[in-house]
mmCIF file of C-alpha atoms and ligand atoms in Angstrom:
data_model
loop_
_atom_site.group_PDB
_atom_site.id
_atom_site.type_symbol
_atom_site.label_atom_id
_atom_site.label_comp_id
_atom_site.label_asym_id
_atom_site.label_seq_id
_atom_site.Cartn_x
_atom_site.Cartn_y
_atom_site.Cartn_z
ATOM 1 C CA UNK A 1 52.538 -19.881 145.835
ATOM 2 C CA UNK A 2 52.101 -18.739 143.333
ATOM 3 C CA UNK A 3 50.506 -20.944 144.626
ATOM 4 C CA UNK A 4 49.344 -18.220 141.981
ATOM 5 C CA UNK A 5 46.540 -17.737 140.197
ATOM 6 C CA UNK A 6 46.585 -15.293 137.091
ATOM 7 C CA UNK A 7 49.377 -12.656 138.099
ATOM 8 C CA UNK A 8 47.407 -9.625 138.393
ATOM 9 C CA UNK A 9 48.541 -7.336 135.031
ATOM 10 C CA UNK A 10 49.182 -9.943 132.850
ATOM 11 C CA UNK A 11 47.047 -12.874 131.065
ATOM 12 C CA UNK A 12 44.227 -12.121 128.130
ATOM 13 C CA UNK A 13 41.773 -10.486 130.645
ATOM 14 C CA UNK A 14 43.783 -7.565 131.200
ATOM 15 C CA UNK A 15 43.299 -6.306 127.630
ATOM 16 C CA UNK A 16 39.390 -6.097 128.220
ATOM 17 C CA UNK A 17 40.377 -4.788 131.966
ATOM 18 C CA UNK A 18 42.148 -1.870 130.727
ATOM 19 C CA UNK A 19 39.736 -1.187 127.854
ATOM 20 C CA UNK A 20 37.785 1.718 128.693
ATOM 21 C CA UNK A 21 34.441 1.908 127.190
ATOM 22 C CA UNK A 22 34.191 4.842 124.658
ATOM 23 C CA UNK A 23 32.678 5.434 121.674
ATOM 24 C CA UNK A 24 29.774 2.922 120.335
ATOM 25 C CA UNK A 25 30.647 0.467 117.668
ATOM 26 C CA UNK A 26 26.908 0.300 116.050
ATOM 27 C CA UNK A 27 26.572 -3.270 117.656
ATOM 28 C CA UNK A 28 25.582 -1.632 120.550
ATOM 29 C CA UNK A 29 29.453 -2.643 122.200
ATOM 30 C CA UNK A 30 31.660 0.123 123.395
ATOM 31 C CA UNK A 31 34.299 -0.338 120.610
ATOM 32 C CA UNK A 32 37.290 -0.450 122.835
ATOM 33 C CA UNK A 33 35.454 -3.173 124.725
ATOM 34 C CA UNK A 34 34.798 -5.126 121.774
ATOM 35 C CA UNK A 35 38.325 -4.837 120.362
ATOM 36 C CA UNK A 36 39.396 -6.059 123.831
ATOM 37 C CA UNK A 37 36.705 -9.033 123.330
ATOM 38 C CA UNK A 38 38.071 -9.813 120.350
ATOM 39 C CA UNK A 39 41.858 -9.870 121.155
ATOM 40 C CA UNK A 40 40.564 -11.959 123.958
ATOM 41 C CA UNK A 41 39.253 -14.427 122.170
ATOM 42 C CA UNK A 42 41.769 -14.621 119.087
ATOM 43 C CA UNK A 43 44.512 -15.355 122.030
ATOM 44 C CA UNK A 44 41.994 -17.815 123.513
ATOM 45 C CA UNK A 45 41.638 -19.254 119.770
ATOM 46 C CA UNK A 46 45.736 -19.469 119.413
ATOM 47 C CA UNK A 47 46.064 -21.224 122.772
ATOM 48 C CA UNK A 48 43.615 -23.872 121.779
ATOM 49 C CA UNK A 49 46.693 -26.223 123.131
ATOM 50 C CA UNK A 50 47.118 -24.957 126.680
ATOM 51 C CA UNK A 51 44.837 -27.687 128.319
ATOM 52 C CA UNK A 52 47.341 -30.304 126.421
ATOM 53 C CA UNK A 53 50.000 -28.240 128.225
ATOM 54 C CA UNK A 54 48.849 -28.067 131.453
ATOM 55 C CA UNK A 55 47.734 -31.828 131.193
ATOM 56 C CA UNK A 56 51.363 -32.703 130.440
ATOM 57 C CA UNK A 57 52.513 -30.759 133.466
ATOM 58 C CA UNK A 58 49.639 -32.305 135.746
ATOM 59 C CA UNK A 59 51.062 -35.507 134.792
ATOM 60 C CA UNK A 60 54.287 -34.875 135.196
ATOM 61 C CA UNK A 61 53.749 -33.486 138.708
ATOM 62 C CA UNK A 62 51.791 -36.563 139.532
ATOM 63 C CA UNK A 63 54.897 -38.991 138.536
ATOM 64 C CA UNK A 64 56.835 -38.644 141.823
ATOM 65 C CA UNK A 65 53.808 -39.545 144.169
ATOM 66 C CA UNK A 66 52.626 -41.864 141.703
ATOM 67 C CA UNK A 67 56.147 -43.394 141.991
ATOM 68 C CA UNK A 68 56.339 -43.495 145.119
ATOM 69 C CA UNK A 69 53.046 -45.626 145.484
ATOM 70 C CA UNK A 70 54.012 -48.074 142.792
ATOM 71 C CA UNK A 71 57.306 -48.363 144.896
ATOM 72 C CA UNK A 72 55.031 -49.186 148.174
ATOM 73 C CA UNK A 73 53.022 -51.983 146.285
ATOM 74 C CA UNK A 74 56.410 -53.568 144.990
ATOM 75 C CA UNK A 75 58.126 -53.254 147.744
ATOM 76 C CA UNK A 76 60.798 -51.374 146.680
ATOM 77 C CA UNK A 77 60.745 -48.824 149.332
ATOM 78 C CA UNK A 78 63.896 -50.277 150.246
ATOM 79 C CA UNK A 79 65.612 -51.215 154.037
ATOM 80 C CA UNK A 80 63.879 -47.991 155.868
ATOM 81 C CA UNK A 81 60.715 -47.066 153.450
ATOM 82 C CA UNK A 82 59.840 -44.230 156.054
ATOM 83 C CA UNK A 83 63.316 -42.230 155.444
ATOM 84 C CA UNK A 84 62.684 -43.233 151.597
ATOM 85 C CA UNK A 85 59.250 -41.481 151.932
ATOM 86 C CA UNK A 86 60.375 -38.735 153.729
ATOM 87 C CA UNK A 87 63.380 -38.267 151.733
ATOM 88 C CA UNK A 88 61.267 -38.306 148.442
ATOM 89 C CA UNK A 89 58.759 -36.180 149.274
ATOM 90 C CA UNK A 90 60.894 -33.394 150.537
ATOM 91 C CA UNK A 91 62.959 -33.565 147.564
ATOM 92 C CA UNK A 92 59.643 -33.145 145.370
ATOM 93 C CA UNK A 93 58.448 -30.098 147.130
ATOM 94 C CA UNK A 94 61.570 -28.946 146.976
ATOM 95 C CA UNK A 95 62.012 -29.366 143.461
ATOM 96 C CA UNK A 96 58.637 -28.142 143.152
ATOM 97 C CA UNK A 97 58.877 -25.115 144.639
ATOM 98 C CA UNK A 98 61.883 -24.093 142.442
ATOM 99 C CA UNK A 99 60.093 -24.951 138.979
ATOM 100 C CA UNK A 100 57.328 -22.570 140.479
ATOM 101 C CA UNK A 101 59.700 -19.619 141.111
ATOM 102 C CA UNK A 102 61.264 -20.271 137.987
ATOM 103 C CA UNK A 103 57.965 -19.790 136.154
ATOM 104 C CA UNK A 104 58.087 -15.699 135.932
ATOM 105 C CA UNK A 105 61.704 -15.870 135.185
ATOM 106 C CA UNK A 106 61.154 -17.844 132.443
ATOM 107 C CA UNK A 107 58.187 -16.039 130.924
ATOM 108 C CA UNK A 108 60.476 -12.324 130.934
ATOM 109 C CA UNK A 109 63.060 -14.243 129.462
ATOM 110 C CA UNK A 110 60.941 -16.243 126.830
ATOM 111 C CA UNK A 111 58.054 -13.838 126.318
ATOM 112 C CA UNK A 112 55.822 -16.598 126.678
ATOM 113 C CA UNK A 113 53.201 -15.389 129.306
ATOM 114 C CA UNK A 114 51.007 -18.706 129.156
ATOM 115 C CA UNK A 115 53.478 -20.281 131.108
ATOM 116 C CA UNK A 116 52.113 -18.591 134.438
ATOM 117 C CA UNK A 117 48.928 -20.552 133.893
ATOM 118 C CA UNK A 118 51.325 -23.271 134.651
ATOM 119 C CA UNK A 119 52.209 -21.691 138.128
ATOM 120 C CA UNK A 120 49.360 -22.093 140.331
ATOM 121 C CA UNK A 121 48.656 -25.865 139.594
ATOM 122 C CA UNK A 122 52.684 -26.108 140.562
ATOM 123 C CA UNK A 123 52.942 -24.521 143.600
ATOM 124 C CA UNK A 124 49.892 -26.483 145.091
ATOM 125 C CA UNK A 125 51.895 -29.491 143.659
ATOM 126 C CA UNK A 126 54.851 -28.132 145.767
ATOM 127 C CA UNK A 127 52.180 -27.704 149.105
ATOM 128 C CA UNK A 128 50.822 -31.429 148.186
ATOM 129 C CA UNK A 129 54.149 -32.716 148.263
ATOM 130 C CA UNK A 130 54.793 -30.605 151.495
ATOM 131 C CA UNK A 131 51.738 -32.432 153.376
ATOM 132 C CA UNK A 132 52.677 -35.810 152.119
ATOM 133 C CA UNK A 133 56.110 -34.963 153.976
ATOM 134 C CA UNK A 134 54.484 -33.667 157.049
ATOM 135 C CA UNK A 135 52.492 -36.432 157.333
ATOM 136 C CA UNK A 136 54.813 -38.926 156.908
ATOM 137 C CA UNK A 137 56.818 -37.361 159.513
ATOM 138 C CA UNK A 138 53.715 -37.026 162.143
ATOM 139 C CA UNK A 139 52.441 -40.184 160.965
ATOM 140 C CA UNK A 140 54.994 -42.984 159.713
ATOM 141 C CA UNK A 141 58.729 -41.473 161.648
ATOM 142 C CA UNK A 142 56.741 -39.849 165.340
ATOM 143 C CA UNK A 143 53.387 -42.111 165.391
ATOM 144 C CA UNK A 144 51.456 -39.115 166.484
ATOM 145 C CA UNK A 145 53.437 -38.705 169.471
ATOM 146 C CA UNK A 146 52.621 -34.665 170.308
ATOM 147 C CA UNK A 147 54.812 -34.115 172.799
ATOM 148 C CA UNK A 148 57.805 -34.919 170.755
ATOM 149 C CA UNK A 149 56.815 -33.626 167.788
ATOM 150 C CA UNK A 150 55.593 -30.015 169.661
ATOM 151 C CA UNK A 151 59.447 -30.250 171.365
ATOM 152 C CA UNK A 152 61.196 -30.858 167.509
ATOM 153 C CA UNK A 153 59.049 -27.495 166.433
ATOM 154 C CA UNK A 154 59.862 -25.618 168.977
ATOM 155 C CA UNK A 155 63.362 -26.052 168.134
ATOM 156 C CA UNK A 156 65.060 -29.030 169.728
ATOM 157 C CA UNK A 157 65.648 -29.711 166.014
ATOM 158 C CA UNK A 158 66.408 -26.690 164.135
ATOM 159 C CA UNK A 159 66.161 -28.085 160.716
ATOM 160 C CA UNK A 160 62.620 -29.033 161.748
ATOM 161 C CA UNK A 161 61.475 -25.604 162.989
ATOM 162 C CA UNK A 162 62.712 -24.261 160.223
ATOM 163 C CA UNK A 163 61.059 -26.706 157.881
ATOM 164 C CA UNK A 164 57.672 -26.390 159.717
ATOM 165 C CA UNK A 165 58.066 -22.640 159.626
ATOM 166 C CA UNK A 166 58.313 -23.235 155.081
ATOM 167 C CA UNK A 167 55.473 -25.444 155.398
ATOM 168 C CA UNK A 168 52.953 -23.026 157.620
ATOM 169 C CA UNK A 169 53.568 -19.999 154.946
ATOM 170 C CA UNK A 170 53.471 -22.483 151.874
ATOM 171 C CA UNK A 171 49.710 -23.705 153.450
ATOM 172 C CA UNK A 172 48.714 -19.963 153.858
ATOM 173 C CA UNK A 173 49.472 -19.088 150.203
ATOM 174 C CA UNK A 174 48.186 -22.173 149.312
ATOM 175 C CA UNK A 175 44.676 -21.124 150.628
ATOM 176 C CA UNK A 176 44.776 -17.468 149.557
ATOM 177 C CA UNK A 177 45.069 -19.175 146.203
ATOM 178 C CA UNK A 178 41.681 -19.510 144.660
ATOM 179 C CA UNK A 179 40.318 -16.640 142.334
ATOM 180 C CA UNK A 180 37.403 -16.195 145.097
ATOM 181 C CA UNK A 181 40.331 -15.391 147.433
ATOM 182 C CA UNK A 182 42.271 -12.932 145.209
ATOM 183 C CA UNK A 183 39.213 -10.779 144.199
ATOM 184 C CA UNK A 184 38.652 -10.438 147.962
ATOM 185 C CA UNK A 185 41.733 -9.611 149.020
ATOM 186 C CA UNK A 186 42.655 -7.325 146.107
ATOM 187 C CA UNK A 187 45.396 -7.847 143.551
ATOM 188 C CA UNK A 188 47.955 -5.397 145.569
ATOM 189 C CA UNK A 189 47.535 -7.132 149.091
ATOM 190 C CA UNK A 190 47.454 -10.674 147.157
ATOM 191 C CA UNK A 191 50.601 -9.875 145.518
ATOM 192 C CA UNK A 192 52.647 -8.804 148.671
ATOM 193 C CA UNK A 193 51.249 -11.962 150.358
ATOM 194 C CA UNK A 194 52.808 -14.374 147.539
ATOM 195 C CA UNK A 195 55.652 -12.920 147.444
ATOM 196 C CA UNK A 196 56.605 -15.123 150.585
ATOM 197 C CA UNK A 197 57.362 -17.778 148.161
ATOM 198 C CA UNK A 198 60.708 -16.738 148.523
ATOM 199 C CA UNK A 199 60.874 -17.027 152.067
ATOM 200 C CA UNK A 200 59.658 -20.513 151.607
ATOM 201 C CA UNK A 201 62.830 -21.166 149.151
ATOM 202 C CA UNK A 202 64.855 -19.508 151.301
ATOM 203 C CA UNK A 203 63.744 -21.532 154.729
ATOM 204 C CA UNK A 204 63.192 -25.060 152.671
ATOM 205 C CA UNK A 205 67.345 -24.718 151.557
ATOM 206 C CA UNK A 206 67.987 -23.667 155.161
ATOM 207 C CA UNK A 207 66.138 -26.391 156.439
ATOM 208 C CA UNK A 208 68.088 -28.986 153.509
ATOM 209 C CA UNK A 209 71.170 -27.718 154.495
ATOM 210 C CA UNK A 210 70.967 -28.365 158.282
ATOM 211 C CA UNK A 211 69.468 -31.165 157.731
ATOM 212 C CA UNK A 212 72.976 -32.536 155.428
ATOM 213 C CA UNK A 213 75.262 -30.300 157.533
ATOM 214 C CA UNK A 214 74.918 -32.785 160.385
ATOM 215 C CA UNK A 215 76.184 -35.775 157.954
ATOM 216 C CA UNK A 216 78.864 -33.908 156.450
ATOM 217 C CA UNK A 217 77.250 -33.790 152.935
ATOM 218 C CA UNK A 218 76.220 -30.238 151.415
ATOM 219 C CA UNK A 219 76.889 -31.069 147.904
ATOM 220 C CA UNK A 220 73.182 -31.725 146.561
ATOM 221 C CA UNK A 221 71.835 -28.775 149.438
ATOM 222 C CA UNK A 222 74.654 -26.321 147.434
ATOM 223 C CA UNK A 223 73.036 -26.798 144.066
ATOM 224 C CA UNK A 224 69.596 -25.714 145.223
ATOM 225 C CA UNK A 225 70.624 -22.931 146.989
ATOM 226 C CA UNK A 226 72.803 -21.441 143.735
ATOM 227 C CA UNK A 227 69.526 -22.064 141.732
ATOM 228 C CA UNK A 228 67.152 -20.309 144.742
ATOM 229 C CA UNK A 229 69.613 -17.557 144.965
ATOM 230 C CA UNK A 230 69.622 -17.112 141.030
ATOM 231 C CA UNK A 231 66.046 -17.270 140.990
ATOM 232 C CA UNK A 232 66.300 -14.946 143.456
ATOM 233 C CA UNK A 233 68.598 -12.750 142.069
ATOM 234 C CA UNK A 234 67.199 -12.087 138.763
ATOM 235 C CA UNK A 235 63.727 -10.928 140.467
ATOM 236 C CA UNK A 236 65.969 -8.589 142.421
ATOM 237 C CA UNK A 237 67.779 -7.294 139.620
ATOM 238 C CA UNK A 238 64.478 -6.586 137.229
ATOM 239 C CA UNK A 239 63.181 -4.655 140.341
ATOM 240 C CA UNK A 240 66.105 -2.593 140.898
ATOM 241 C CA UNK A 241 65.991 -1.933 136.930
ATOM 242 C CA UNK A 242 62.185 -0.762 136.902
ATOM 243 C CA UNK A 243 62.448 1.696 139.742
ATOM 244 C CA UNK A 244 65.376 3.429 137.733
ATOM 245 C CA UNK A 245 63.036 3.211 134.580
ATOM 246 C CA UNK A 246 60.420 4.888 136.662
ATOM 247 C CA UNK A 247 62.724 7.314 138.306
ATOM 248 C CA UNK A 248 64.477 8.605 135.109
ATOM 249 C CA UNK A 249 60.555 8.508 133.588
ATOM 250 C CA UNK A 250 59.415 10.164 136.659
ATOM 251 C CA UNK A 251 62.570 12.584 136.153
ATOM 252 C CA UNK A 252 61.916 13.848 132.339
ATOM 253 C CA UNK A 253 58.507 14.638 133.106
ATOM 254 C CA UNK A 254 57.230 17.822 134.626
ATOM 255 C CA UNK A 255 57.603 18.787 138.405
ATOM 256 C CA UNK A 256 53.277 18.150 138.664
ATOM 257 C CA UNK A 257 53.958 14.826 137.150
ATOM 258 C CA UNK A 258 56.694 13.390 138.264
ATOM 259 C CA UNK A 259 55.292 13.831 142.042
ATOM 260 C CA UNK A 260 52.669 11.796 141.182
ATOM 261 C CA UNK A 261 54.636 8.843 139.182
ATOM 262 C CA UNK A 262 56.716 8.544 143.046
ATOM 263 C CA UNK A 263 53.712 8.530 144.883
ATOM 264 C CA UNK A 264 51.940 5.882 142.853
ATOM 265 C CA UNK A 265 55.307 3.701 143.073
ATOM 266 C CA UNK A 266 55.461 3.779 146.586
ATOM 267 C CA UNK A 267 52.371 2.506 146.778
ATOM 268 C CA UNK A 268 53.539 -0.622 144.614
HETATM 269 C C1 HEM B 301 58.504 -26.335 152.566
HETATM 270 C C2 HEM B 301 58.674 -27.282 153.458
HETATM 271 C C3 HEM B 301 59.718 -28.363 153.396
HETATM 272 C C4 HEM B 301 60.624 -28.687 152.434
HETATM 273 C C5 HEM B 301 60.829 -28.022 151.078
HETATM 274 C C6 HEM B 301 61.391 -29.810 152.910
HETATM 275 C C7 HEM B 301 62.401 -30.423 152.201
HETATM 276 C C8 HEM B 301 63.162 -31.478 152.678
HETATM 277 C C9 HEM B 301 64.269 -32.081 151.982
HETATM 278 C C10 HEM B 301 64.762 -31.632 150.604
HETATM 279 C C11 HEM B 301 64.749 -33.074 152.747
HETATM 280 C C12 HEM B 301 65.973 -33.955 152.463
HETATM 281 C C13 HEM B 301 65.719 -35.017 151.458
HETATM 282 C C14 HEM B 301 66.955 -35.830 151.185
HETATM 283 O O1 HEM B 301 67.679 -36.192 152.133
HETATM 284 O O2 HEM B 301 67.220 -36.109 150.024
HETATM 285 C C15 HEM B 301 63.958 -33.127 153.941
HETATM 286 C C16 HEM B 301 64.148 -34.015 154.963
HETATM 287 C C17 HEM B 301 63.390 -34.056 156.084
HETATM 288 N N1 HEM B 301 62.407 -33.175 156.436
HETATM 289 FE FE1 HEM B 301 61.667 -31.685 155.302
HETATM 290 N N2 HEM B 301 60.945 -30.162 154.154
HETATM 291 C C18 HEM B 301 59.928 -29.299 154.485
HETATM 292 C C19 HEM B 301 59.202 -29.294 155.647
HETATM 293 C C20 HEM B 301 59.353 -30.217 156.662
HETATM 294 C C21 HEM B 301 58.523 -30.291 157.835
HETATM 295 C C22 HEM B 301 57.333 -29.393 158.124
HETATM 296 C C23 HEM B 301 58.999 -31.310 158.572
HETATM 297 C C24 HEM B 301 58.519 -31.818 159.897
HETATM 298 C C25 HEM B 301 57.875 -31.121 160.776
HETATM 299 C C26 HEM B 301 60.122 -31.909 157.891
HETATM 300 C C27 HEM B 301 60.870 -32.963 158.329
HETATM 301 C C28 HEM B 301 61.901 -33.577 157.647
HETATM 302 C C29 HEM B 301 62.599 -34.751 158.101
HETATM 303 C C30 HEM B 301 62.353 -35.507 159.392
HETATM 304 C C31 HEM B 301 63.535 -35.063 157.119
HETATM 305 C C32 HEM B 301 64.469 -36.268 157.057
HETATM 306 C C33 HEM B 301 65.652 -36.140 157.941
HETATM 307 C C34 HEM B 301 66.541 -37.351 157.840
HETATM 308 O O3 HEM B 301 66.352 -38.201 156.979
HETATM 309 O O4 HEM B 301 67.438 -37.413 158.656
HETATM 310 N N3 HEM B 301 60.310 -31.201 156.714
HETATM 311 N N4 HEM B 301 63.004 -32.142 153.867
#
């Protein structure tokens, strides 16, 4: 999700990435290198308020579990605190797992690429939440009773298999996520692998809807799905638009060329 570290072509490093080393600069430093260097660290110098940022977010991110323990030590869990639990940590890594998909969005729209140093540290928010809700379900609602929660799973409750099913991808990206992870798997494979986020959005409204559809109530299960299926659609849209790009690119270039540009996309 991303769960995401760095999105591979973007972010400060990329500069000195693509830089290939040519001519000398007298200090010894390919200049294209150091120019890289240097626009490295001038961005790193302008973003001297990123931690602040990202210690906002953290904090942020925090509230709702924080909440929720402040609520236990009151008391204020109200009549059934196990439903409240459950209830409020589903809605968290629901809500978490939309700011996360709304990250790259936002960035296109705004320009802003810092903000997808934001989305890693949100998506494992959104996983975080999604254990707290697992294992207040195995825990607090079944009392580690296997047998009934192996026979919700395997579909005697839908919602639940569905859920479950979110909650096993959301774990895998989760662990794919550390830097260690992406260098070994490669930036291409990595990227094809997160992009399951959206079939986590897509099975955690599923699982929210037939959940509510039971009690009659879709209203609050409607609104996340027209924000998923925005999210959704924009990525969609932006992809459709850059293969035309690279088709009429491919298109206006020679024969030799173009052949190549359509082989290389495929491969994206
Ligand atoms: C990505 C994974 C998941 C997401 C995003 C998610 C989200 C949600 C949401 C939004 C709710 C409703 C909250 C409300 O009523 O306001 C909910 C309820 C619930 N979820 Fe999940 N869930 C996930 C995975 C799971 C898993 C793995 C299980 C159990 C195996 C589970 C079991 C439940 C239960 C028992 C309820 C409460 C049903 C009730 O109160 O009648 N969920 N979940």
């Amino acid at each position: 999700m991303s769960i995401t570290p760095r999105h591979p072509g973007e972010g400060p490093d990329v500069a000195v990435e693509a830089a290939a080393p040519t001519r000398g600069n007298g200090n010894g430093l390919p200049s294209a290198v150091a120019a890289a260097r240097a626009a490295g660290q001038s961005a790193q110098h302008r973003q001297r308020w990123l931690p602040w940022v990202k210690a906002v977010v953290f904090l942020f991110a925090l509230s709702p579990g924080l909440r929720l323990v402040a609520y236990g030590v009151m008391d204020r869990l109200g009549a059934n605190p196990v439903e409240f639990i459950t209830r409020s940590t589903g809605t968290w890594t629901l809500v978490m797992l939309c700011i996360t998909l709304a990250i790259t969005p936002m960035r296109r729209l705004s320009g802003m690429v810092w903000l997808l140093r934001l989305r890693r540290m949100l998506g494992l928010f959104a996983c975080c939440y999604g254990v707290l809700h697992f294992a207040t379900y195995v825990w607090l609602d079944q009392w580690f009773d296997w047998a009934s929660i192996l026979h919700d799973v395997s579909g005697k409750r839908p919602f639940i298999t569905v859920g479950f099913t979110a909650f096993v991808l959301m774990v895998a990206l989760a662990l794919t996520s550390p830097h260690a992870v992406v260098r070994r798997m490669g930036g291409r494979r990595w990227q094809r692998l997160h992009r399951l986020i959206y079939a986590i959005a897509v099975l955690a409204i599923l699982h929210y809807w037939w959940m509510k559809a039971g009690k009659n109530d879709l209203a609050q299960p409607a609104i996340y799905a027209i924000v998923v299926a925005s999210l959704l659609g924009a990525r969609v849209l932006w992809a459709l638009r850059r293969r035309r790009a690279q088709t009429l690119a491919g298109s206006s270039r020679s024969p030799a060329k173009s052949d190549s540009t359509v082989s290389r996309s495929r491969t994206r």
